[in-house]
Structure formats: structure tokens, C-alpha cells
Coordinates of C-alpha atoms and ligand atoms in Angstrom, one line a residue:
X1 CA -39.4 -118.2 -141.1
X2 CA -38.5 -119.8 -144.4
X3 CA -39.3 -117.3 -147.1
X4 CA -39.1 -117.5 -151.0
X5 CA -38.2 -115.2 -153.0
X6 CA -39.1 -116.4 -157.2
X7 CA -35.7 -116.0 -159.4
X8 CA -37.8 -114.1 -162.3
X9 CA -38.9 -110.4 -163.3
X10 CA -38.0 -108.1 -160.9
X11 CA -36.0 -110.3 -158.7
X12 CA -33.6 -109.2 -161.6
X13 CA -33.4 -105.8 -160.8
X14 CA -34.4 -105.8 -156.8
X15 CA -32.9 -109.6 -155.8
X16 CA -29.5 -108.6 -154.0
X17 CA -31.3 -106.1 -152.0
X18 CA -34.6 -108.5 -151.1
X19 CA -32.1 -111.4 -150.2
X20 CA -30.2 -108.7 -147.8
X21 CA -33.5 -106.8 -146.0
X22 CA -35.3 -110.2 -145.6
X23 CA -32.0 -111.9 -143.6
X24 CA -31.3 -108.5 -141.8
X25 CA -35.2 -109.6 -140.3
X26 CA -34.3 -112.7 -139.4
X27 CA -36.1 -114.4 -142.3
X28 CA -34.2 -117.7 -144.0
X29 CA -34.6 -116.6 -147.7
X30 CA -34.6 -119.5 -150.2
X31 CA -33.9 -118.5 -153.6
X32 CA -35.7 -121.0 -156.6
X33 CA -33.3 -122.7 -158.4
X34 CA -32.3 -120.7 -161.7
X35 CA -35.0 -121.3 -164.9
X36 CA -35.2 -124.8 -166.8
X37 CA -37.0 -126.5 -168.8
X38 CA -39.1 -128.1 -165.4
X39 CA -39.9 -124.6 -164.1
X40 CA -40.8 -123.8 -167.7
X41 CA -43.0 -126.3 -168.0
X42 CA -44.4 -126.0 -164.5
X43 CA -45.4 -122.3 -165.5
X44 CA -46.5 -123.3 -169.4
X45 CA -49.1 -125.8 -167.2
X46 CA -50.3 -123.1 -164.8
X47 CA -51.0 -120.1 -166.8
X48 CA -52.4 -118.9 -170.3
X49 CA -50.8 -119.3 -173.4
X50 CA -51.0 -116.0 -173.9
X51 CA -49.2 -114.0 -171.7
X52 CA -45.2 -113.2 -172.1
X53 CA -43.0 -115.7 -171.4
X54 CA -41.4 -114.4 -168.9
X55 CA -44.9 -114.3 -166.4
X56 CA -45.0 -117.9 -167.7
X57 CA -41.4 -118.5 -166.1
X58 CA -42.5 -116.5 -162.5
X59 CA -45.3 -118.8 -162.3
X60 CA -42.9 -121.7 -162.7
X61 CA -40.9 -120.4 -160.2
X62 CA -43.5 -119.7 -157.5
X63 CA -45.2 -123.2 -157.9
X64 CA -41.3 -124.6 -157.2
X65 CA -41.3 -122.6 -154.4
X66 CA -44.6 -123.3 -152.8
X67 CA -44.1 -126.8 -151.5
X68 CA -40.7 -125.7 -149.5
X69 CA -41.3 -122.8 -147.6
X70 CA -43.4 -120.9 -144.8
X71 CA -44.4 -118.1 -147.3
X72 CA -43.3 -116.3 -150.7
X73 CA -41.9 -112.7 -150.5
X74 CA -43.4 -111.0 -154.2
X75 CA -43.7 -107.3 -154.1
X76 CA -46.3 -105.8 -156.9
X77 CA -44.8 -103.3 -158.4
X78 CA -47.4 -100.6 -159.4
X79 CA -45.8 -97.2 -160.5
X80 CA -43.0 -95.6 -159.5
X81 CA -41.4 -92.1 -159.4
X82 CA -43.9 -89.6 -161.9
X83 CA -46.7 -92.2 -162.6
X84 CA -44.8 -94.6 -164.7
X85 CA -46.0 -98.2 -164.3
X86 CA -45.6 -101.3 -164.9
X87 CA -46.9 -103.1 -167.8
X88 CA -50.4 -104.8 -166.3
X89 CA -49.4 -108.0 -166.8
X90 CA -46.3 -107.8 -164.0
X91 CA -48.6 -106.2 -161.9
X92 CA -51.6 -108.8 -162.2
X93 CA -49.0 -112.1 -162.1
X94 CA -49.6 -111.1 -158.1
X95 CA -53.1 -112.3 -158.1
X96 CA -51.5 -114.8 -160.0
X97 CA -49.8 -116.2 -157.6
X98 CA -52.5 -115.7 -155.2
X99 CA -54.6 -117.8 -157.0
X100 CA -51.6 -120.3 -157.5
X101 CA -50.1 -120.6 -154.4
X102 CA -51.8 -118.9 -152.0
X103 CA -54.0 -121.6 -150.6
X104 CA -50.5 -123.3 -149.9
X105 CA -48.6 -120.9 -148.6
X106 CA -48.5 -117.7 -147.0
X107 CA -48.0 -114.4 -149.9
X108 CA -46.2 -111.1 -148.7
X109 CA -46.7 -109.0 -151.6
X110 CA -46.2 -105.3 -150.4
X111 CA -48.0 -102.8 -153.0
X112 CA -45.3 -100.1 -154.2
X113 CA -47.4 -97.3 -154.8
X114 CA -44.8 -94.6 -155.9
X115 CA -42.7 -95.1 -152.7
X116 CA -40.6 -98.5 -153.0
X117 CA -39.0 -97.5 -149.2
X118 CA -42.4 -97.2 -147.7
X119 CA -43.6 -100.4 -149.2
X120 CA -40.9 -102.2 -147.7
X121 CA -40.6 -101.3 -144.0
X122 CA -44.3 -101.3 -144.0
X123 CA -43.6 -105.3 -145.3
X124 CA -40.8 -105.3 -142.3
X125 CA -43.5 -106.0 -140.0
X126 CA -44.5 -108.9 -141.4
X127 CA -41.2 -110.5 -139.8
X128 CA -40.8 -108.2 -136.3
X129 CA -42.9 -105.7 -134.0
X130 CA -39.2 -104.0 -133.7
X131 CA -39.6 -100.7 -135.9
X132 CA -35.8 -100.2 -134.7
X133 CA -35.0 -103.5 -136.7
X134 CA -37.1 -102.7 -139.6
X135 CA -35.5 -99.5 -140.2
X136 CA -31.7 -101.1 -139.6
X137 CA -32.9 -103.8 -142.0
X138 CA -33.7 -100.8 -144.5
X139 CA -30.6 -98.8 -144.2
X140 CA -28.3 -102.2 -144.2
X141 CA -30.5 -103.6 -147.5
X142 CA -30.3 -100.4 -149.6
X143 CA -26.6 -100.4 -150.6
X144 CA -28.2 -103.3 -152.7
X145 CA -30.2 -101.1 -154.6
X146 CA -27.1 -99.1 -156.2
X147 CA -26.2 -100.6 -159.7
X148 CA -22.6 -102.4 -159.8
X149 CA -22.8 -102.9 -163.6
X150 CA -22.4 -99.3 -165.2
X151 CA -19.4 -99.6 -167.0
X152 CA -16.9 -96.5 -166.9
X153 CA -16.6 -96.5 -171.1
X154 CA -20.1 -96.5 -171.7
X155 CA -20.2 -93.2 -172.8
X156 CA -17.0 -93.7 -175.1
X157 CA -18.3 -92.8 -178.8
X158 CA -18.8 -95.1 -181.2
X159 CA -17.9 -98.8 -180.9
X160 CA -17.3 -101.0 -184.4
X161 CA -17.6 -104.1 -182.4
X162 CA -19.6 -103.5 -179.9
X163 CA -24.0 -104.1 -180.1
X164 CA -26.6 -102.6 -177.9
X165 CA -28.6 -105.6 -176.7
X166 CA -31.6 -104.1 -175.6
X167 CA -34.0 -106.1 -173.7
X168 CA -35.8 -106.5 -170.0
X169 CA -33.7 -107.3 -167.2
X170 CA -35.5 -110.2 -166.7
X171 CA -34.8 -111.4 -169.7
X172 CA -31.1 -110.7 -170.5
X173 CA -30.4 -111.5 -166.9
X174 CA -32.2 -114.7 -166.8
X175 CA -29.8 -117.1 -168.3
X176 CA -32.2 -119.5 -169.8
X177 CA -33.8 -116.8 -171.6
X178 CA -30.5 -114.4 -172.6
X179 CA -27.5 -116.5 -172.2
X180 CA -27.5 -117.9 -175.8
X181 CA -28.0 -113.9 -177.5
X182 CA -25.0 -113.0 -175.3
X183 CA -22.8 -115.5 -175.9
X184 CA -23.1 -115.8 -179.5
X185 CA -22.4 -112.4 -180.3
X186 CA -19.4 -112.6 -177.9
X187 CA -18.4 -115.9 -179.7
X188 CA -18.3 -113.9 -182.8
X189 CA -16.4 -111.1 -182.0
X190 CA -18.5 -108.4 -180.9
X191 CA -18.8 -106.9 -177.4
X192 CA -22.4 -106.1 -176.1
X193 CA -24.0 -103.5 -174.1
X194 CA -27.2 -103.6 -172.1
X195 CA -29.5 -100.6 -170.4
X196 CA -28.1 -102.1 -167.3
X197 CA -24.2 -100.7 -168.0
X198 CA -25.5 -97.5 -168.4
X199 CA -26.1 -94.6 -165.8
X200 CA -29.9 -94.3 -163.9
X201 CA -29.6 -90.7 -164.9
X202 CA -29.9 -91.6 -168.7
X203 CA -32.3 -94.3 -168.0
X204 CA -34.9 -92.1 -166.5
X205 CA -34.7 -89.0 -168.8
X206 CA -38.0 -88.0 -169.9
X207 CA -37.7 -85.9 -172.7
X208 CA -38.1 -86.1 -176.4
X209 CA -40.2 -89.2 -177.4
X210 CA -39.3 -91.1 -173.5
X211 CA -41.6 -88.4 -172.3
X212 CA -44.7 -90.4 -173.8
X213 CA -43.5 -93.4 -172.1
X214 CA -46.0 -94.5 -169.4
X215 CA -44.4 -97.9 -168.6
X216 CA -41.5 -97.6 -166.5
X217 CA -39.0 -99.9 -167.8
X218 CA -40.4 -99.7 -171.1
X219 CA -38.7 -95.4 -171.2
X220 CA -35.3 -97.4 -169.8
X221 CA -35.3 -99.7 -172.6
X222 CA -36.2 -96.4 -175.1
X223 CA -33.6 -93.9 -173.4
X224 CA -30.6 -96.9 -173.4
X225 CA -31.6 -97.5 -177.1
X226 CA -31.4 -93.0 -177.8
X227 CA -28.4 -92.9 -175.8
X228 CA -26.4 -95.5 -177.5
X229 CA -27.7 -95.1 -181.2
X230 CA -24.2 -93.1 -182.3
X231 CA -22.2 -95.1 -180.1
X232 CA -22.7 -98.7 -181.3
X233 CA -21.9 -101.3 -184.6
X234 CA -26.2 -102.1 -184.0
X235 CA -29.0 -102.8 -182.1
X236 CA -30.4 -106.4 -181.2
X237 CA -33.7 -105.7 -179.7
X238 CA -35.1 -108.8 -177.6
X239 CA -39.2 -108.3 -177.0
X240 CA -41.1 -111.0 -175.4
X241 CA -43.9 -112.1 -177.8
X242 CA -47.5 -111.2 -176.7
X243 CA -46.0 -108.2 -174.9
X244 CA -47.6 -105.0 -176.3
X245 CA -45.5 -102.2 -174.7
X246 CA -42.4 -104.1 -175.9
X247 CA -43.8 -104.1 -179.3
X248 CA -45.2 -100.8 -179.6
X249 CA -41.8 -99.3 -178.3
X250 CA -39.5 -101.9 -180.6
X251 CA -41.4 -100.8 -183.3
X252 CA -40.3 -97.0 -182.7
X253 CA -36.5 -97.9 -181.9
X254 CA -36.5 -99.9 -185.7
X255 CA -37.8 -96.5 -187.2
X256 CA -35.1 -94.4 -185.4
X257 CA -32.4 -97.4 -186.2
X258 CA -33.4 -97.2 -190.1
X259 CA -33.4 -93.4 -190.4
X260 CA -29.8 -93.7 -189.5
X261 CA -29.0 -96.8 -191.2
X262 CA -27.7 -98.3 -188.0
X263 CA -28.6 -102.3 -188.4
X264 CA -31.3 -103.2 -186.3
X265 CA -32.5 -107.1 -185.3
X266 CA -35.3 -107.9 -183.8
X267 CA -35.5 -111.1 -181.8
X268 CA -39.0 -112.2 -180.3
X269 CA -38.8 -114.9 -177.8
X270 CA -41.0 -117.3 -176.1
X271 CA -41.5 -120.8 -175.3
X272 CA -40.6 -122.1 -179.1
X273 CA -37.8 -120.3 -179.4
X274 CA -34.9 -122.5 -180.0
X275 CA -31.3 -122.3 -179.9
X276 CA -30.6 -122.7 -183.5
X277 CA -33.4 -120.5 -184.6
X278 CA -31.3 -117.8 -182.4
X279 CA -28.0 -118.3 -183.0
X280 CA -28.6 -118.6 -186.9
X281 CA -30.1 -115.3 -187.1
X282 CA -27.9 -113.6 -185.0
X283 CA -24.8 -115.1 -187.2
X284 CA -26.6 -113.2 -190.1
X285 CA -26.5 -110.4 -188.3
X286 CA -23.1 -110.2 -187.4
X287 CA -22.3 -110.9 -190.9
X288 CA -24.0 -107.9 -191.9
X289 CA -22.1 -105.3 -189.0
X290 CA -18.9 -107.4 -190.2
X291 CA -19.4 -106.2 -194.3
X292 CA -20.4 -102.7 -192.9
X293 CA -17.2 -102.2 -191.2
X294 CA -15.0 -103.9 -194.2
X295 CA -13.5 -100.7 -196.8
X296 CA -15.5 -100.1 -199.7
X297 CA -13.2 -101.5 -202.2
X298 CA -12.6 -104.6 -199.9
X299 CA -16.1 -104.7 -200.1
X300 CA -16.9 -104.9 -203.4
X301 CA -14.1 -107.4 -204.2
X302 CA -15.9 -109.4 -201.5
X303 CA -19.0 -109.4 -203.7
Ligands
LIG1 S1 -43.5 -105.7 -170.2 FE1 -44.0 -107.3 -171.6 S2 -42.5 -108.9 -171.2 FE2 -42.6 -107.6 -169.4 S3 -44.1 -108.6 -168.1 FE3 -45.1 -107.0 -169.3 S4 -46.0 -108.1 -171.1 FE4 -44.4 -109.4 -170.2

């Protein structure tokens, strides 16, 4: 069986390991090529304006899928761990694609209810009767799940040239969306870190303000923001516009950022978003860390 799996949202986070338990069951996963401006468009066409850019971009990528294979692997994620969800609109793009594509092709969408293992073996069966291969399928597939990415300075102290970029996996890790905040700040200097260099045991603590965090990657995005406040130059904070939890939880990282006069950008995306627009005001921002870091006197003979 030829399966698709769409390069968008949580194929960021869960990819290496659904490539890995689909082959282990036989399955010939094709991946969609990575985001451009077609499979933008292609999503822009099939959805409403309103919704996040990033659900624009998965629809994109399962109508790129739909014509080339036997049927589209696209797990919805509904909570996890203590009743922490995710945000409605991830978990609606599955009817989505329902309505999209599923008169074309086949949809295996297994429902994780709290238990992401359960989910998947009972998905297993979608490819083989063998519960013996399901389960080595399992066990081979969930090395994948382990992070490779935590650095071993992260928890260093504090960093003059080094940002927190803080921003969904999805949207740092999908080039067309992240790659030009990345590499400008690297062009000019400064190092970055992301929540996904830094430890699941700091990402999923659930004290202090996290606690009121419903949304499950929403407290990851908060706890990598409290954990790296006194470490880094500043924060660039990447929230997808239309997307209430990002905004609602942006908002409360900007007030924590100005209480300790760390500098603190903002960057809302979508489909206008250009380049220039980006690279300008992150230039401006690295100006700003750059005067912050110069001695006082230096400083003032600057001015
Ligand atoms: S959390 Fe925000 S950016 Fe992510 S899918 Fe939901 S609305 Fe979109």
C-alpha cells in the first residue's frame, strides 16, 4: 500500500517515527514534497481565510498527496498526558481532510485520546491481521519518538548572543515558514535556541502560570520561554496570525519579557508575510540586543 504522510503540523514532531512504524508494516510511505508557494496556494484555495496558516499549508499538502497514493496516514491529535489538547483547529483540519480528500482516497486517522501508543497499534491493523507485527512495528518505531536535538549547553546561563526563538514546531521546522527568522539572525551574529533544544522534562512542567495552560504545545512554548528568560540576549516569539492560544499566550510571555527588560519581538506570520518585511524587522532587532550588550560609555559616544 502506498501511504501518505502530509509534511506539515505534527509530522514535525512525530514524522521520523510515522515514516519508521508505517515501513516496519509493510506500507510504502510517500512523504509530500517540502512547502512552496504551489502547496501554499493549493491549501489558500481549499480552506478559509481564516484559519492559521499553517492548517492552510496541511491542506496543501494533503490535496498534493491525494492524487498519488492508496490512502493518507493523519493521526488527530486530541489530548494528551493530563487533559491538555490541542488547539481545535489541529484537531478539526481532520474532517478537513475528510471532506478534502476523502472521497479520493482512503484516510487513516487514528484518534489519540490520551494514549498516543494505543492509538497507533490499534492503526497497525489497518496494514496486517499480525498483532506480533504490530507490536514489532511499535517497539522498532518508538526510538523515533526520543528528541535528538536537546543541546547539552542549554542550560548554560546567560548567552549575549544567543535568542530564544520561540515558536510551533511546525513552524520553525517547516522551512518555508522558519528558514528566513533562522537564518537572518544567524547571518547576524546571534546563535538561536528553540523549545525543541531543550529537555521534555522542562517542556511539560506544570507549575506556576504553565499550570493554566490547557493546550498542550501551547505550556511547551510557555515553559521554553520561563526556562530560558535569564539565559538569553531576547526573545523572538513567532505566532501564527488568527491563532488565539498563540496570541493569548504571546501576550503573557511580552509581559514577563518587559518586567525584566529582556527585548522581546513579536513576529506574526501568514500568507502576506514577506521576506523583507521579516528580515528588516528582525535587523532592528538585532540592532537593539547589539546596543544592549555595547559598555555604557561606548554607548553613549555611539549616540
Ligand atoms: S495552535 Fe494556532 S497555529 Fe497551531 S494549529 Fe492551532 S490555531 Fe494554528
Amino acid at each position: 500500500m502506498r501511504i501518505g504522510l502530509p509534511r506539515a503540523l505534527l509530522y514535525y514532531r512525530y514524522g521520523r517515527f510515522w515514516e519508521c512504524f508505517l515501513a516496519e508494516l509493510g506500507a510504502e510511505v510517500v512523504l509530500s514534497r517540502k512547502t512552496d508557494e504551489e502547496i501554499l496556494a493549493r491549501g489558500l484555495a481549499a480552506v478559509s481565510s481564516e484559519v492559521c496558516l499553517p492548517i492552510k499549508i496541511a491542506a496543501g499538502h494533503l490535496l498534493e498527496l491525494a492524487d498519488s497514493v492508496d490512502a493518507i496516514f493523519f493521526p488527530r491529535m486530541n489530548w494528551l498526558g493530563d487533559k491538555l489538547f490541542a488547539c481545535p483547529k489541529m484537531i478539526g483540519i481532520v474532517d478537513v481532510a475528510a471532506m478534502l480528500v476523502g472521497n479520493r482516497v482512503k484516510l487513516i486517522a487514528p484518534i489519540i485520546n490520551g494514549n498516543f501508543m494505543s492509538a497507533h497499534l490499534k492503526a497497525g491493523f489497518e496494514f496486517t491481521r499480525d498483532p506480533f507485527r504490530v507490536s514489532q512495528a511499535w517497539k522498532k518505531a518508538k526510538s523515533e519518538l526520543k528528541n535528538t536535538s536537546i543541546r547539552s549547553d542549554h542550560a548554560q546561563g546567560v548567552r549575549d548572543s544567543t535568542v530564544g526563538v520561540i515558536g510551533h514546531f511546525y513552524n520553525l521546522g517547516d522551512d518555508f515558514i522558519g528558514r528566513t527568522i533562522i537564518t537572518t539572525f544567524r547571518r547576524c551574529g546571534y546563535d538561536i535556541i528553540t523549545k525543541e533544544e531543550i529537555p521534555d522534562d522542562i517542556l511539560s512542567r506544570d507549575n506556576g502560570f504553565a499550570k493554566n495552560i490547557r493546550w498542550i504545545y501551547e505550556r511547551e512554548l510557555y515553559n521554553a520561554f520561563e526556562y530560558l528568560l535569564n539565559q538569553v540576549a531576547g526573545f523572538c516569539v513567532v505566532v501564527s496570525m488568527g491563532c488565539g492560544p498563540d496570541s493569548l499566550v504571546a501576550e503573557f510571555m511580552r509581559e514577563q519579557a518587559q518586567k525584566r527588560s529582556v527585548p522581546f519581538l513579536l513576529l506574526v506570520i501568514d500568507e502576506h508575510t514577506g521576506e523583507a518585511g521579516l528580515v528588516t524587522r528582525i535587523e532592528a532587532f538585532v540592532e537593539l540586543l547589539k546596543r544592549r550588550k555595547m559598555p555604557r560609555l561606548a554607548r553613549m559616544t555611539a549616540l
